Amino acid sequence: MKAVQFSEHGDRDVIEYGEFSDPDPEPDEVLVDVKAGALNHLDIWTRKGMPGIDLEMPHIPGSDAAGVVEAVGEKVTRFEEGDHVAVSAGVSCGQCEFCRDGDRARCVRFHIIGEHVRGVHAEQAVVPEENLVLVPDHVDWEVAGSASLVFQTAWRMLIDRGELEAGEKVLVLGASGGVGHAAVQIADYAGAEVYATASTEEKLDYAKECGADHVINYEEDDFAAEIRELTGKRGVDMVVDHIGEATYSDSLKSLAKGGRVVTCGATTGGNPGAGLNRIFWNQLSVIGSTMATPGQVDDVLELVWDGTFEPRIRETLPMSEAERAHEMIENREGFGKVVVIPDSEYE
């Protein structure tokens, strides 16, 4: 088979699309003919190399994909040949205290397909049975292959960890990205008043289409100052911040008394000043979140499959142009998800 791959960490020029050994499913795994997959910012981090993660090389990236079941291992019971499936990339041990309590997203040995182990941007992939979800036949491959990671991440952030309530004010930073545009839709669905930031007027228009009530161009305006003005100096109840060092201080400034920042990542750096004076004086909360439990994945993806939520696709490319796909993510080009399709499937 052919696969996107790299044999060393580095810039985009380490990416290749070429022959790779055919995968063979273990007893609890499923062999999937991949029809479409999507990039996430973690694909960039993985390619560049992250401290503490020692990948087997060559490495196939990719945490999002969808396709058709080609074969199943002898212990697989939930899927059969011909099923349409999508990958849910969070892998848990099923045995630690958090897994036993039903919150596998807090697993002490939690890891991610494509980030810590071999990914799914290839013509075929083997995936553990528990990391697949059924996809209705009417759902387009680009939708099925791009929804899972960002919508489950945003759902857990806002609904579970952030305990968002109808009528609250929510600020979503980076609303043009994968998690950002999912968070805007989920916040709107939950009945919140949604504020969103992006860097161009085109992206802000898309954010409005996704459900944002107020938009701020962070390239032109200080978003914390704009939030104070728009809310009559009150601030918002929640900030969704997956950007990190560049925005963290202003995220705290944007909160009302008793508000909370919910974060799932730090694309600009993970070590901002703590802001403890503001946190204790205004009684703020900073809440971490990552991916979701199987039940939460099912809940949010049902709302994707029925059209309530929509992963916006900024570009669809053949896998042989994966280098260009990485470039689009790094340069923040466009709105929504970048999808890659095996060259053998690309029209």
mmCIF file of C-alpha atoms in Angstrom:
data_model
loop_
_atom_site.group_PDB
_atom_site.id
_atom_site.type_symbol
_atom_site.label_atom_id
_atom_site.label_comp_id
_atom_site.label_asym_id
_atom_site.label_seq_id
_atom_site.Cartn_x
_atom_site.Cartn_y
_atom_site.Cartn_z
ATOM 1 C CA MET A 1 0.000 0.000 0.000
ATOM 2 C CA LYS A 2 0.935 3.669 -0.151
ATOM 3 C CA ALA A 3 1.063 5.926 2.870
ATOM 4 C CA VAL A 4 2.004 9.404 4.027
ATOM 5 C CA GLN A 5 5.144 8.948 6.112
ATOM 6 C CA PHE A 6 8.347 10.450 7.451
ATOM 7 C CA SER A 7 11.551 8.783 8.624
ATOM 8 C CA GLU A 8 12.896 11.691 10.662
ATOM 9 C CA HIS A 9 11.512 14.737 12.412
ATOM 10 C CA GLY A 10 11.781 18.075 10.678
ATOM 11 C CA ASP A 11 10.205 20.576 8.329
ATOM 12 C CA ARG A 12 7.594 19.709 5.724
ATOM 13 C CA ASP A 13 10.226 18.353 3.341
ATOM 14 C CA VAL A 14 10.561 15.171 5.450
ATOM 15 C CA ILE A 15 7.058 14.102 4.349
ATOM 16 C CA GLU A 16 6.828 11.423 1.673
ATOM 17 C CA TYR A 17 3.981 9.525 0.024
ATOM 18 C CA GLY A 18 5.162 6.102 -1.003
ATOM 19 C CA GLU A 19 5.126 2.366 -0.493
ATOM 20 C CA PHE A 20 4.667 0.986 3.017
ATOM 21 C CA SER A 21 4.219 -2.582 4.225
ATOM 22 C CA ASP A 22 0.613 -3.770 4.155
ATOM 23 C CA PRO A 23 -0.961 -3.817 7.635
ATOM 24 C CA ASP A 24 -2.230 -7.061 9.149
ATOM 25 C CA PRO A 25 -4.880 -6.838 11.893
ATOM 26 C CA GLU A 26 -4.315 -8.390 15.308
ATOM 27 C CA PRO A 27 -7.224 -10.379 16.832
ATOM 28 C CA ASP A 28 -8.803 -7.224 18.326
ATOM 29 C CA GLU A 29 -8.139 -4.970 15.331
ATOM 30 C CA VAL A 30 -9.989 -3.992 12.163
ATOM 31 C CA LEU A 31 -8.452 -3.462 8.730
ATOM 32 C CA VAL A 32 -9.935 -0.342 7.117
ATOM 33 C CA ASP A 33 -9.726 0.764 3.490
ATOM 34 C CA VAL A 34 -9.273 4.475 4.051
ATOM 35 C CA LYS A 35 -11.435 6.785 1.950
ATOM 36 C CA ALA A 36 -10.586 10.127 3.568
ATOM 37 C CA GLY A 37 -8.664 11.537 6.501
ATOM 38 C CA ALA A 38 -8.114 14.977 7.971
ATOM 39 C CA LEU A 39 -5.208 16.840 9.471
ATOM 40 C CA ASN A 40 -5.033 18.317 12.950
ATOM 41 C CA HIS A 41 -2.429 20.581 14.463
ATOM 42 C CA LEU A 42 -1.036 17.628 16.391
ATOM 43 C CA ASP A 43 0.160 16.251 13.012
ATOM 44 C CA ILE A 44 2.471 19.262 12.812
ATOM 45 C CA TRP A 45 3.813 18.713 16.334
ATOM 46 C CA THR A 46 4.328 15.017 15.662
ATOM 47 C CA ARG A 47 6.242 15.688 12.460
ATOM 48 C CA LYS A 48 8.477 18.242 14.149
ATOM 49 C CA GLY A 49 9.049 15.992 17.166
ATOM 50 C CA MET A 50 7.752 16.324 20.709
ATOM 51 C CA PRO A 51 9.777 15.792 23.888
ATOM 52 C CA GLY A 52 9.027 12.486 25.571
ATOM 53 C CA ILE A 53 7.507 10.812 22.506
ATOM 54 C CA ASP A 54 9.781 8.286 20.793
ATOM 55 C CA LEU A 55 8.120 7.226 17.558
ATOM 56 C CA GLU A 56 8.795 4.092 15.574
ATOM 57 C CA MET A 57 10.177 5.217 12.232
ATOM 58 C CA PRO A 58 9.078 5.500 9.540
ATOM 59 C CA HIS A 59 5.966 7.017 11.061
ATOM 60 C CA ILE A 60 2.552 7.351 9.408
ATOM 61 C CA PRO A 61 0.766 10.453 10.763
ATOM 62 C CA GLY A 62 -2.947 11.055 10.995
ATOM 63 C CA SER A 63 -5.499 10.762 13.796
ATOM 64 C CA ASP A 64 -8.649 11.253 11.702
ATOM 65 C CA ALA A 65 -9.871 8.933 8.957
ATOM 66 C CA ALA A 66 -12.915 7.088 7.677
ATOM 67 C CA GLY A 67 -13.368 4.165 5.365
ATOM 68 C CA VAL A 68 -14.768 0.703 4.727
ATOM 69 C CA VAL A 69 -14.028 -2.373 6.838
ATOM 70 C CA GLU A 70 -11.954 -4.777 4.748
ATOM 71 C CA ALA A 71 -11.287 -7.453 7.366
ATOM 72 C CA VAL A 72 -11.672 -8.052 11.097
ATOM 73 C CA GLY A 73 -9.599 -9.875 13.693
ATOM 74 C CA GLU A 74 -10.978 -13.057 15.244
ATOM 75 C CA LYS A 75 -11.970 -11.322 18.507
ATOM 76 C CA VAL A 76 -13.808 -8.418 16.842
ATOM 77 C CA THR A 77 -17.567 -8.474 17.448
ATOM 78 C CA ARG A 78 -18.834 -4.959 16.682
ATOM 79 C CA PHE A 79 -17.901 -4.691 13.000
ATOM 80 C CA GLU A 80 -18.017 -6.744 9.836
ATOM 81 C CA GLU A 81 -16.756 -6.431 6.283
ATOM 82 C CA GLY A 82 -18.390 -3.589 4.386
ATOM 83 C CA ASP A 83 -19.211 -1.417 7.402
ATOM 84 C CA HIS A 84 -18.529 2.302 7.117
ATOM 85 C CA VAL A 85 -16.407 3.427 10.058
ATOM 86 C CA ALA A 86 -14.523 6.439 11.424
ATOM 87 C CA VAL A 87 -11.512 6.529 13.718
ATOM 88 C CA SER A 88 -11.764 7.819 17.277
ATOM 89 C CA ALA A 89 -8.093 8.284 18.071
ATOM 90 C CA GLY A 90 -7.925 8.272 21.872
ATOM 91 C CA VAL A 91 -6.569 4.967 23.203
ATOM 92 C CA SER A 92 -7.089 4.019 26.858
ATOM 93 C CA CYS A 93 -5.937 1.018 28.868
ATOM 94 C CA GLY A 94 -9.375 0.015 30.175
ATOM 95 C CA GLN A 95 -7.855 -1.083 33.486
ATOM 96 C CA CYS A 96 -6.744 1.932 35.544
ATOM 97 C CA GLU A 97 -8.950 3.584 38.171
ATOM 98 C CA PHE A 98 -10.204 6.238 35.736
ATOM 99 C CA CYS A 99 -11.113 3.702 33.064
ATOM 100 C CA ARG A 100 -12.925 1.592 35.666
ATOM 101 C CA ASP A 101 -14.881 4.687 36.721
ATOM 102 C CA GLY A 102 -16.009 5.230 33.138
ATOM 103 C CA ASP A 103 -13.843 8.254 32.265
ATOM 104 C CA ARG A 104 -11.373 6.756 29.814
ATOM 105 C CA ALA A 105 -10.259 10.203 28.647
ATOM 106 C CA ARG A 106 -8.458 10.499 32.023
ATOM 107 C CA CYS A 107 -6.677 7.150 31.580
ATOM 108 C CA VAL A 108 -3.184 7.178 33.094
ATOM 109 C CA ARG A 109 -1.832 5.490 29.947
ATOM 110 C CA PHE A 110 -3.929 7.503 27.499
ATOM 111 C CA HIS A 111 -2.353 7.987 24.066
ATOM 112 C CA ILE A 112 -3.422 9.052 20.605
ATOM 113 C CA ILE A 113 -3.353 7.210 17.290
ATOM 114 C CA GLY A 114 -1.141 9.188 14.921
ATOM 115 C CA GLU A 115 0.608 11.104 17.698
ATOM 116 C CA HIS A 116 2.079 8.408 19.945
ATOM 117 C CA VAL A 117 1.648 5.395 17.647
ATOM 118 C CA ARG A 118 1.328 4.831 13.909
ATOM 119 C CA GLY A 119 -1.501 6.818 12.322
ATOM 120 C CA VAL A 120 -4.068 6.394 9.567
ATOM 121 C CA HIS A 121 -3.125 8.612 6.605
ATOM 122 C CA ALA A 122 -2.625 5.673 4.261
ATOM 123 C CA GLU A 123 -4.537 3.558 1.786
ATOM 124 C CA GLN A 124 -5.198 1.073 4.583
ATOM 125 C CA ALA A 125 -4.964 1.166 8.370
ATOM 126 C CA VAL A 126 -5.396 -1.298 11.226
ATOM 127 C CA VAL A 127 -7.315 0.187 14.148
ATOM 128 C CA PRO A 128 -8.336 -1.353 17.497
ATOM 129 C CA GLU A 129 -12.016 -2.254 17.507
ATOM 130 C CA GLU A 130 -12.701 0.105 20.416
ATOM 131 C CA ASN A 131 -11.304 3.033 18.401
ATOM 132 C CA LEU A 132 -13.856 2.819 15.609
ATOM 133 C CA VAL A 133 -17.389 4.151 15.352
ATOM 134 C CA LEU A 134 -20.046 3.196 12.822
ATOM 135 C CA VAL A 135 -20.849 5.797 10.182
ATOM 136 C CA PRO A 136 -24.249 5.860 8.443
ATOM 137 C CA ASP A 137 -23.964 5.104 4.737
ATOM 138 C CA HIS A 138 -25.379 8.513 3.744
ATOM 139 C CA VAL A 139 -22.528 10.468 5.366
ATOM 140 C CA ASP A 140 -19.876 11.794 2.945
ATOM 141 C CA TRP A 141 -16.380 10.441 3.445
ATOM 142 C CA GLU A 142 -14.918 13.932 3.874
ATOM 143 C CA VAL A 143 -17.330 14.592 6.744
ATOM 144 C CA ALA A 144 -16.809 11.179 8.344
ATOM 145 C CA GLY A 145 -13.042 11.483 8.045
ATOM 146 C CA SER A 146 -12.742 14.960 9.553
ATOM 147 C CA ALA A 147 -15.264 15.181 12.396
ATOM 148 C CA SER A 148 -14.144 12.862 15.167
ATOM 149 C CA LEU A 149 -11.147 14.441 16.854
ATOM 150 C CA VAL A 150 -12.210 18.087 16.844
ATOM 151 C CA PHE A 151 -15.883 17.594 17.673
ATOM 152 C CA GLN A 152 -15.261 15.147 20.506
ATOM 153 C CA THR A 153 -12.552 17.447 21.896
ATOM 154 C CA ALA A 154 -14.785 20.521 21.759
ATOM 155 C CA TRP A 155 -17.794 18.621 23.150
ATOM 156 C CA ARG A 156 -15.904 17.399 26.203
ATOM 157 C CA MET A 157 -14.402 20.862 26.753
ATOM 158 C CA LEU A 158 -17.668 22.754 26.698
ATOM 159 C CA ILE A 159 -20.306 20.265 27.821
ATOM 160 C CA ASP A 160 -18.475 17.972 30.243
ATOM 161 C CA ARG A 161 -15.448 19.778 31.644
ATOM 162 C CA GLY A 162 -16.769 23.330 31.225
ATOM 163 C CA GLU A 163 -20.376 22.487 32.193
ATOM 164 C CA LEU A 164 -21.703 25.101 29.780
ATOM 165 C CA GLU A 165 -25.246 26.277 30.469
ATOM 166 C CA ALA A 166 -27.785 27.975 28.229
ATOM 167 C CA GLY A 167 -27.624 31.764 28.468
ATOM 168 C CA GLU A 168 -23.930 31.924 29.367
ATOM 169 C CA LYS A 169 -21.460 34.002 27.393
ATOM 170 C CA VAL A 170 -18.653 32.056 25.689
ATOM 171 C CA LEU A 171 -15.575 33.348 23.878
ATOM 172 C CA VAL A 172 -14.037 30.928 21.354
ATOM 173 C CA LEU A 173 -10.500 31.808 20.307
ATOM 174 C CA GLY A 174 -9.223 30.736 16.903
ATOM 175 C CA ALA A 175 -12.693 30.046 15.593
ATOM 176 C CA SER A 176 -11.415 29.229 12.096
ATOM 177 C CA GLY A 177 -9.484 26.138 13.205
ATOM 178 C CA GLY A 178 -10.755 22.609 13.659
ATOM 179 C CA VAL A 179 -11.493 22.690 17.378
ATOM 180 C CA GLY A 180 -12.489 26.353 17.203
ATOM 181 C CA HIS A 181 -15.169 25.979 14.551
ATOM 182 C CA ALA A 182 -16.528 22.888 16.332
ATOM 183 C CA ALA A 183 -16.648 24.800 19.638
ATOM 184 C CA VAL A 184 -18.625 27.654 18.052
ATOM 185 C CA GLN A 185 -21.265 25.221 16.798
ATOM 186 C CA ILE A 186 -21.491 23.354 20.097
ATOM 187 C CA ALA A 187 -21.728 26.570 22.141
ATOM 188 C CA ASP A 188 -24.514 27.826 19.882
ATOM 189 C CA TYR A 189 -26.307 24.459 20.135
ATOM 190 C CA ALA A 190 -26.084 24.646 23.945
ATOM 191 C CA GLY A 191 -27.847 28.024 23.958
ATOM 192 C CA ALA A 192 -24.867 30.210 24.810
ATOM 193 C CA GLU A 193 -24.179 33.713 23.532
ATOM 194 C CA VAL A 194 -21.115 33.111 21.367
ATOM 195 C CA TYR A 195 -18.169 35.467 20.834
ATOM 196 C CA ALA A 196 -15.481 34.340 18.380
ATOM 197 C CA THR A 197 -12.084 35.549 17.196
ATOM 198 C CA ALA A 198 -10.364 35.050 13.844
ATOM 199 C CA SER A 199 -7.747 36.834 11.753
ATOM 200 C CA THR A 200 -9.649 37.857 8.581
ATOM 201 C CA GLU A 201 -13.091 39.102 7.664
ATOM 202 C CA GLU A 202 -13.687 35.982 5.572
ATOM 203 C CA LYS A 203 -12.976 33.753 8.563
ATOM 204 C CA LEU A 204 -15.211 35.906 10.760
ATOM 205 C CA ASP A 205 -18.048 35.507 8.256
ATOM 206 C CA TYR A 206 -17.634 31.733 8.434
ATOM 207 C CA ALA A 207 -17.687 31.914 12.233
ATOM 208 C CA LYS A 208 -21.023 33.737 12.030
ATOM 209 C CA GLU A 209 -22.357 30.992 9.754
ATOM 210 C CA CYS A 210 -21.325 28.444 12.390
ATOM 211 C CA GLY A 211 -23.297 30.268 15.082
ATOM 212 C CA ALA A 212 -21.174 33.123 16.448
ATOM 213 C CA ASP A 213 -23.244 36.094 17.661
ATOM 214 C CA HIS A 214 -20.287 38.499 17.911
ATOM 215 C CA VAL A 215 -16.934 38.356 16.109
ATOM 216 C CA ILE A 216 -13.580 40.027 16.742
ATOM 217 C CA ASN A 217 -10.646 40.367 14.347
ATOM 218 C CA TYR A 218 -7.723 39.717 16.667
ATOM 219 C CA GLU A 219 -5.252 41.050 14.089
ATOM 220 C CA GLU A 220 -6.872 44.481 14.322
ATOM 221 C CA ASP A 221 -8.290 44.624 17.852
ATOM 222 C CA ASP A 222 -7.320 43.681 21.391
ATOM 223 C CA PHE A 223 -9.837 40.915 21.950
ATOM 224 C CA ALA A 224 -9.859 41.275 25.750
ATOM 225 C CA ALA A 225 -10.653 44.995 25.452
ATOM 226 C CA GLU A 226 -13.332 44.246 22.857
ATOM 227 C CA ILE A 227 -14.935 41.662 25.131
ATOM 228 C CA ARG A 228 -15.062 44.127 28.025
ATOM 229 C CA GLU A 229 -16.745 46.683 25.757
ATOM 230 C CA LEU A 230 -19.202 44.226 24.187
ATOM 231 C CA THR A 231 -20.266 42.874 27.585
ATOM 232 C CA GLY A 232 -20.504 46.220 29.385
ATOM 233 C CA LYS A 233 -17.270 45.490 31.305
ATOM 234 C CA ARG A 234 -18.732 42.264 32.684
ATOM 235 C CA GLY A 235 -16.701 39.718 30.706
ATOM 236 C CA VAL A 236 -17.672 36.247 29.524
ATOM 237 C CA ASP A 237 -18.398 33.136 31.577
ATOM 238 C CA MET A 238 -16.109 30.852 29.585
ATOM 239 C CA VAL A 239 -13.127 31.202 27.259
ATOM 240 C CA VAL A 240 -12.229 28.310 24.966
ATOM 241 C CA ASP A 241 -8.456 28.699 24.527
ATOM 242 C CA HIS A 242 -6.404 26.135 22.620
ATOM 243 C CA ILE A 243 -3.734 28.673 21.631
ATOM 244 C CA GLY A 244 -1.728 29.037 24.838
ATOM 245 C CA GLU A 245 1.025 31.529 25.623
ATOM 246 C CA ALA A 246 -0.009 34.128 23.051
ATOM 247 C CA THR A 247 -3.565 34.424 24.379
ATOM 248 C CA TYR A 248 -3.670 33.094 27.940
ATOM 249 C CA SER A 249 -3.264 36.425 29.764
ATOM 250 C CA ASP A 250 -5.975 38.081 27.676
ATOM 251 C CA SER A 251 -8.197 35.027 28.145
ATOM 252 C CA LEU A 252 -8.090 35.621 31.905
ATOM 253 C CA LYS A 253 -8.775 39.343 31.349
ATOM 254 C CA SER A 254 -11.852 38.451 29.281
ATOM 255 C CA LEU A 255 -13.561 36.514 32.076
ATOM 256 C CA ALA A 256 -16.332 37.677 34.357
ATOM 257 C CA LYS A 257 -15.999 37.079 38.089
ATOM 258 C CA GLY A 258 -16.126 33.330 38.678
ATOM 259 C CA GLY A 259 -15.494 32.562 35.006
ATOM 260 C CA ARG A 260 -13.422 29.736 33.594
ATOM 261 C CA VAL A 261 -10.871 29.124 30.860
ATOM 262 C CA VAL A 262 -11.106 25.693 29.269
ATOM 263 C CA THR A 263 -8.055 24.534 27.324
ATOM 264 C CA CYS A 264 -7.193 21.482 25.239
ATOM 265 C CA GLY A 265 -3.882 22.618 23.787
ATOM 266 C CA ALA A 266 -1.270 25.301 23.404
ATOM 267 C CA THR A 267 -0.229 25.803 19.792
ATOM 268 C CA THR A 268 1.815 28.920 20.646
ATOM 269 C CA GLY A 269 3.481 27.474 23.750
ATOM 270 C CA GLY A 270 2.474 25.811 26.974
ATOM 271 C CA ASN A 271 4.190 27.936 29.630
ATOM 272 C CA PRO A 272 2.505 31.336 30.008
ATOM 273 C CA GLY A 273 2.618 33.301 33.221
ATOM 274 C CA ALA A 274 0.191 31.748 35.674
ATOM 275 C CA GLY A 275 -1.786 34.940 36.342
ATOM 276 C CA LEU A 276 -2.456 33.805 39.899
ATOM 277 C CA ASN A 277 -3.332 37.265 41.201
ATOM 278 C CA ARG A 278 -6.149 37.595 38.691
ATOM 279 C CA ILE A 279 -7.218 33.979 39.225
ATOM 280 C CA PHE A 280 -7.652 34.174 42.991
ATOM 281 C CA TRP A 281 -8.977 37.742 43.107
ATOM 282 C CA ASN A 282 -11.639 37.102 40.459
ATOM 283 C CA GLN A 283 -12.201 33.497 41.592
ATOM 284 C CA LEU A 284 -11.442 32.100 38.150
ATOM 285 C CA SER A 285 -10.959 28.485 37.104
ATOM 286 C CA VAL A 286 -8.520 27.081 34.542
ATOM 287 C CA ILE A 287 -9.723 23.687 33.313
ATOM 288 C CA GLY A 288 -7.798 21.207 31.191
ATOM 289 C CA SER A 289 -9.467 18.821 28.765
ATOM 290 C CA THR A 290 -8.500 16.343 26.068
ATOM 291 C CA MET A 291 -10.596 14.276 23.680
ATOM 292 C CA ALA A 292 -13.562 12.353 25.140
ATOM 293 C CA THR A 293 -15.024 9.148 26.525
ATOM 294 C CA PRO A 294 -16.599 6.637 24.097
ATOM 295 C CA GLY A 295 -20.087 7.712 25.197
ATOM 296 C CA GLN A 296 -19.302 11.374 24.605
ATOM 297 C CA VAL A 297 -17.886 10.512 21.176
ATOM 298 C CA ASP A 298 -21.119 8.732 20.278
ATOM 299 C CA ASP A 299 -23.227 11.661 21.522
ATOM 300 C CA VAL A 300 -21.484 14.323 19.498
ATOM 301 C CA LEU A 301 -20.967 12.280 16.337
ATOM 302 C CA GLU A 302 -24.654 11.437 16.199
ATOM 303 C CA LEU A 303 -25.192 15.195 15.897
ATOM 304 C CA VAL A 304 -22.658 15.310 13.054
ATOM 305 C CA TRP A 305 -24.213 12.384 11.225
ATOM 306 C CA ASP A 306 -27.695 13.952 11.398
ATOM 307 C CA GLY A 307 -26.423 17.321 10.147
ATOM 308 C CA THR A 308 -26.812 19.323 13.365
ATOM 309 C CA PHE A 309 -23.045 19.954 13.324
ATOM 310 C CA GLU A 310 -20.957 20.305 10.199
ATOM 311 C CA PRO A 311 -17.190 19.999 9.865
ATOM 312 C CA ARG A 312 -16.291 22.743 7.401
ATOM 313 C CA ILE A 313 -13.807 21.576 4.750
ATOM 314 C CA ARG A 314 -11.343 24.211 3.613
ATOM 315 C CA GLU A 315 -9.511 21.972 1.115
ATOM 316 C CA THR A 316 -9.447 18.379 -0.113
ATOM 317 C CA LEU A 317 -6.108 17.118 -1.467
ATOM 318 C CA PRO A 318 -4.610 13.798 -2.592
ATOM 319 C CA MET A 319 -2.314 12.230 -0.004
ATOM 320 C CA SER A 320 0.631 12.785 -2.341
ATOM 321 C CA GLU A 321 0.156 16.497 -1.567
ATOM 322 C CA ALA A 322 0.364 16.003 2.195
ATOM 323 C CA GLU A 323 3.217 18.495 2.357
ATOM 324 C CA ARG A 324 0.868 21.187 1.058
ATOM 325 C CA ALA A 325 -1.804 20.085 3.549
ATOM 326 C CA HIS A 326 0.670 20.558 6.406
ATOM 327 C CA GLU A 327 1.562 23.971 5.016
ATOM 328 C CA MET A 328 -2.073 25.074 5.108
ATOM 329 C CA ILE A 329 -2.402 24.070 8.768
ATOM 330 C CA GLU A 330 0.857 25.755 9.770
ATOM 331 C CA ASN A 331 0.053 28.981 7.922
ATOM 332 C CA ARG A 332 -3.544 29.099 9.172
ATOM 333 C CA GLU A 333 -4.900 29.268 5.634
ATOM 334 C CA GLY A 334 -8.666 29.104 5.291
ATOM 335 C CA PHE A 335 -11.459 27.986 7.628
ATOM 336 C CA GLY A 336 -12.104 24.505 8.961
ATOM 337 C CA LYS A 337 -10.509 21.162 8.123
ATOM 338 C CA VAL A 338 -7.937 20.064 5.535
ATOM 339 C CA VAL A 339 -8.807 16.608 4.145
ATOM 340 C CA VAL A 340 -6.457 14.180 2.401
ATOM 341 C CA ILE A 341 -7.596 11.270 0.234
ATOM 342 C CA PRO A 342 -5.522 8.308 -1.009
ATOM 343 C CA ASP A 343 -4.388 9.031 -4.556
ATOM 344 C CA SER A 344 -6.078 5.815 -5.681
ATOM 345 C CA GLU A 345 -9.406 7.273 -4.453
ATOM 346 C CA TYR A 346 -8.871 10.895 -5.521
ATOM 347 C CA GLU A 347 -10.842 12.182 -8.497
#
